[in-house]
Short mmCIF file of C-alpha atoms in Angstrom, two decimals:
data_model
loop_
_atom_site.label_atom_id
_atom_site.label_comp_id
_atom_site.label_asym_id
_atom_site.label_seq_id
_atom_site.Cartn_x
_atom_site.Cartn_y
_atom_site.Cartn_z
CA ALA A 1 8.02 2.55 51.99
CA GLN A 2 9.58 5.08 54.32
CA SER A 3 13.26 4.50 54.95
CA VAL A 4 16.55 5.94 56.11
CA ALA A 5 19.82 5.12 54.39
CA GLN A 6 23.32 5.42 55.76
CA PRO A 7 25.31 4.41 52.69
CA GLU A 8 28.62 3.83 54.47
CA ASP A 9 29.04 0.98 56.93
CA GLN A 10 32.31 2.49 58.11
CA VAL A 11 34.08 5.83 57.79
CA ASN A 12 37.79 6.23 58.55
CA VAL A 13 39.20 9.69 59.28
CA ALA A 14 42.55 10.88 60.57
CA GLU A 15 42.47 12.84 63.81
CA GLY A 16 42.22 16.57 63.15
CA ASN A 17 40.62 16.14 59.73
CA PRO A 18 37.00 17.05 59.00
CA LEU A 19 34.49 14.21 59.07
CA THR A 20 31.18 13.58 57.34
CA VAL A 21 28.73 10.76 58.05
CA LYS A 22 26.04 10.56 55.40
CA CYS A 23 22.30 10.09 55.80
CA THR A 24 19.50 10.24 53.26
CA TYR A 25 15.85 9.58 53.86
CA SER A 26 12.67 8.73 52.05
CA VAL A 27 9.80 10.03 54.15
CA SER A 28 6.76 11.96 53.03
CA GLY A 29 6.16 15.51 54.14
CA ASN A 30 8.54 17.44 56.35
CA PRO A 31 10.07 14.97 58.80
CA TYR A 32 11.94 15.51 62.02
CA LEU A 33 15.57 14.35 61.74
CA PHE A 34 17.90 13.08 64.45
CA TRP A 35 21.43 11.87 65.00
CA TYR A 36 22.27 9.53 67.87
CA VAL A 37 25.69 8.14 68.83
CA GLN A 38 26.40 4.79 70.46
CA TYR A 39 29.66 4.19 72.30
CA PRO A 40 30.69 0.60 73.16
CA ASN A 41 28.65 -0.81 76.06
CA ARG A 42 26.73 2.42 76.39
CA GLY A 43 23.27 3.49 75.36
CA LEU A 44 22.34 5.57 72.37
CA GLN A 45 22.96 9.24 73.09
CA PHE A 46 21.16 12.11 71.40
CA LEU A 47 23.46 14.38 69.38
CA LEU A 48 21.20 16.80 67.54
CA LYS A 49 17.89 17.21 65.76
CA TYR A 50 16.29 19.22 63.00
CA ILE A 51 12.68 20.25 63.43
CA THR A 52 12.34 23.47 61.46
CA GLY A 53 14.20 26.70 60.77
CA ASP A 54 17.90 27.05 60.01
CA ASN A 55 19.13 24.17 57.89
CA LEU A 56 22.40 23.97 59.84
CA VAL A 57 21.90 22.42 63.25
CA LYS A 58 24.55 22.41 65.94
CA GLY A 59 24.68 19.70 68.56
CA SER A 60 26.77 18.06 71.25
CA TYR A 61 30.55 17.49 71.15
CA GLY A 62 31.07 19.98 68.30
CA PHE A 63 28.96 18.07 65.80
CA GLU A 64 26.63 19.73 63.33
CA ALA A 65 24.31 18.54 60.59
CA GLU A 66 22.92 20.15 57.49
CA PHE A 67 19.38 19.53 56.36
CA ASN A 68 19.01 19.55 52.57
CA LYS A 69 15.40 19.20 51.54
CA SER A 70 16.02 18.93 47.81
CA GLN A 71 18.51 16.11 48.30
CA THR A 72 16.57 14.63 51.26
CA SER A 73 19.81 14.44 53.20
CA PHE A 74 20.91 15.16 56.74
CA HIS A 75 24.67 14.61 56.81
CA LEU A 76 26.55 14.78 60.13
CA LYS A 77 29.74 16.82 60.17
CA LYS A 78 32.54 17.93 62.42
CA PRO A 79 35.36 20.29 61.40
CA SER A 80 38.13 18.50 63.31
CA ALA A 81 37.80 14.86 64.38
CA LEU A 82 38.95 13.52 67.74
CA VAL A 83 39.93 9.92 68.51
CA SER A 84 37.18 9.97 71.13
CA ASP A 85 34.60 10.51 68.37
CA SER A 86 35.08 6.89 67.35
CA ALA A 87 31.67 5.27 67.80
CA LEU A 88 28.58 4.04 65.98
CA TYR A 89 26.36 6.79 64.59
CA PHE A 90 22.68 6.43 63.78
CA CYS A 91 20.46 8.71 61.73
CA ALA A 92 16.73 8.55 62.52
CA VAL A 93 13.63 10.18 61.13
CA THR A 94 10.11 10.75 62.44
CA PRO A 95 7.26 11.80 60.18
CA PRO A 96 5.85 14.99 61.75
CA GLU A 97 2.51 13.30 62.29
CA GLY A 98 4.20 10.45 64.12
CA SER A 99 5.17 10.07 67.77
CA ASN A 100 8.71 10.26 69.10
CA TYR A 101 9.07 6.48 69.39
CA GLN A 102 7.99 5.85 65.80
CA LEU A 103 11.47 6.57 64.57
CA ILE A 104 12.73 5.14 61.32
CA TRP A 105 16.37 4.25 61.90
CA GLY A 106 19.32 3.90 59.60
CA ALA A 107 21.54 0.85 59.98
CA GLY A 108 24.34 2.86 61.53
CA THR A 109 27.80 3.98 60.45
CA LYS A 110 30.91 3.03 62.36
CA LEU A 111 33.22 6.01 62.62
CA ILE A 112 36.90 5.29 63.25
CA ILE A 113 39.21 8.18 64.01
CA LYS A 114 42.89 7.25 63.72
CA PRO A 115 45.56 9.12 65.67
CA GLY B 1 17.93 8.46 88.77
CA ALA B 2 20.35 10.41 86.65
CA GLY B 3 19.98 8.15 83.66
CA VAL B 4 18.07 5.13 82.39
CA SER B 5 19.30 2.02 84.18
CA GLN B 6 18.96 -1.47 82.74
CA THR B 7 19.67 -4.79 84.41
CA PRO B 8 21.18 -7.22 83.80
CA SER B 9 23.73 -5.83 81.38
CA ASN B 10 24.34 -9.34 80.07
CA LYS B 11 22.17 -12.43 80.22
CA VAL B 12 23.02 -15.84 78.84
CA THR B 13 20.26 -18.41 78.90
CA GLU B 14 19.30 -21.68 77.31
CA LYS B 15 16.66 -22.14 74.66
CA GLY B 16 13.24 -22.57 76.23
CA LYS B 17 13.99 -20.67 79.43
CA TYR B 18 12.16 -17.64 80.81
CA VAL B 19 13.93 -14.26 81.01
CA GLU B 20 13.15 -10.95 82.67
CA LEU B 21 14.87 -7.69 81.77
CA ARG B 22 14.45 -4.63 83.97
CA CYS B 23 14.41 -0.93 83.14
CA ASP B 24 14.52 1.95 85.60
CA PRO B 25 13.74 5.18 83.72
CA ILE B 26 14.72 8.72 84.54
CA SER B 27 12.74 9.96 87.52
CA GLY B 28 9.66 11.86 86.38
CA HIS B 29 9.64 10.51 82.85
CA THR B 30 6.13 9.31 82.17
CA ALA B 31 6.87 7.64 78.86
CA LEU B 32 8.94 4.44 78.61
CA TYR B 33 9.91 2.46 75.53
CA TRP B 34 11.46 -0.90 74.77
CA TYR B 35 13.48 -1.54 71.63
CA ARG B 36 15.48 -4.47 70.32
CA GLN B 37 18.74 -4.01 68.45
CA SER B 38 20.46 -6.67 66.41
CA LEU B 39 24.02 -6.40 65.21
CA GLY B 40 24.39 -4.00 62.32
CA GLN B 41 20.90 -2.60 62.63
CA GLY B 42 19.10 0.31 64.18
CA PRO B 43 16.72 -0.19 67.10
CA GLU B 44 13.44 -1.98 66.43
CA PHE B 45 10.44 -0.71 68.40
CA LEU B 46 8.74 -3.22 70.71
CA ILE B 47 6.38 -1.44 73.12
CA TYR B 48 5.64 1.98 74.60
CA PHE B 49 4.16 2.82 78.00
CA GLN B 50 2.45 6.03 78.98
CA GLY B 51 2.26 5.79 82.75
CA THR B 52 1.22 2.29 83.77
CA GLY B 53 -0.52 1.33 80.56
CA ALA B 54 0.89 -0.01 77.32
CA ALA B 55 -0.09 2.66 74.81
CA ASP B 56 1.34 0.79 71.84
CA ASP B 57 2.51 -2.84 71.87
CA SER B 58 2.42 -3.30 68.11
CA GLY B 59 6.13 -4.05 67.94
CA LEU B 60 6.09 -7.13 70.17
CA PRO B 61 7.02 -9.98 67.81
CA ASN B 62 4.70 -12.63 69.31
CA ASP B 63 2.90 -13.63 72.48
CA ARG B 64 6.11 -14.92 74.09
CA PHE B 65 7.00 -11.30 74.73
CA PHE B 66 5.25 -9.29 77.43
CA ALA B 67 6.07 -6.12 79.36
CA VAL B 68 4.67 -4.49 82.48
CA ARG B 69 5.04 -1.19 84.29
CA PRO B 70 2.79 -1.63 87.33
CA GLU B 71 3.58 1.59 89.17
CA GLY B 72 4.39 3.82 86.24
CA SER B 73 8.13 3.80 86.84
CA VAL B 74 10.18 0.58 86.59
CA SER B 75 9.32 -1.71 83.71
CA THR B 76 10.06 -5.38 83.14
CA LEU B 77 10.26 -7.03 79.73
CA LYS B 78 9.42 -10.72 79.98
CA ILE B 79 10.32 -13.33 77.38
CA GLN B 80 8.90 -16.83 77.67
CA ARG B 81 10.27 -19.98 76.02
CA THR B 82 13.27 -18.12 74.64
CA GLU B 83 14.53 -18.95 71.16
CA ARG B 84 17.96 -18.42 69.63
CA GLY B 85 16.46 -15.73 67.42
CA ASP B 86 15.66 -13.67 70.51
CA SER B 87 19.37 -13.01 70.98
CA ALA B 88 19.87 -9.24 70.72
CA VAL B 89 20.48 -6.13 72.79
CA TYR B 90 17.27 -4.97 74.42
CA LEU B 91 17.20 -1.21 74.86
CA CYS B 92 14.99 0.80 77.15
CA ALA B 93 14.37 4.52 76.72
CA SER B 94 12.32 7.14 78.49
CA SER B 95 11.10 10.65 77.82
CA LEU B 96 9.36 13.31 79.83
CA ILE B 97 6.27 13.09 77.68
CA ALA B 98 5.38 11.32 74.48
CA GLY B 99 3.32 12.15 71.48
CA THR B 100 5.24 14.59 69.37
CA GLY B 101 7.93 13.49 67.01
CA ALA B 102 10.28 16.19 68.25
CA ASN B 103 10.76 14.73 71.72
CA VAL B 104 14.15 13.21 72.39
CA LEU B 105 14.54 9.73 73.84
CA THR B 106 17.08 8.95 76.57
CA PHE B 107 18.36 5.40 76.25
CA GLY B 108 19.82 2.99 78.75
CA ALA B 109 22.98 0.98 78.04
CA GLY B 110 20.94 -2.06 77.11
CA SER B 111 20.66 -5.68 78.20
CA ARG B 112 22.50 -8.10 75.93
CA LEU B 113 20.57 -11.37 75.74
CA THR B 114 22.21 -14.49 74.38
CA VAL B 115 20.11 -17.59 73.93
CA LEU B 116 22.17 -20.74 73.52
#
């Protein structure tokens, strides 16, 4: 079965330190990969996506993600964390033959940035 | 509008009651989607509209759930005879077009439904 795994329920990082939120997937073919962020009482916001091309994708708020086909991973990274980055982060995957609403979602990772 | 608007933001109801949740998508977005999100989980697809018609309703859990989009803009998700298990955050999203997996969804803030 196709799936997305976010192995960490919560990640704690000190402000100013680099952060990584992990995502691995099990989807056939060459999928499209997404990261969304959810702030309290706000909707899911698109951060970045990988469709094809350069494996390093840059997105909103200084975030980036690296697509690794051999490891089937798409980890989210930021060089220097801000307290305002504290939120719930979701990785999602669409098989290329699928439509944009047929996303397979991870369970989410709560990111806590401590001052 | 500037974003996807959902009302009410919170709804508390009693088991067995009828509930309507409204979604106002971004102006010009022809595709509209409803998802349900439970605590600690990613969104679960319910139904997708292209224009006025439901293009895919395969995610609706049972016939107590129904959604309409009569004029191709605002949509209403209707839940009859609510059950405690219906408690969740109901998310609406829209996109300019649908069909390719690369298109990004714009989500509303959600309607939190609590069934007592």
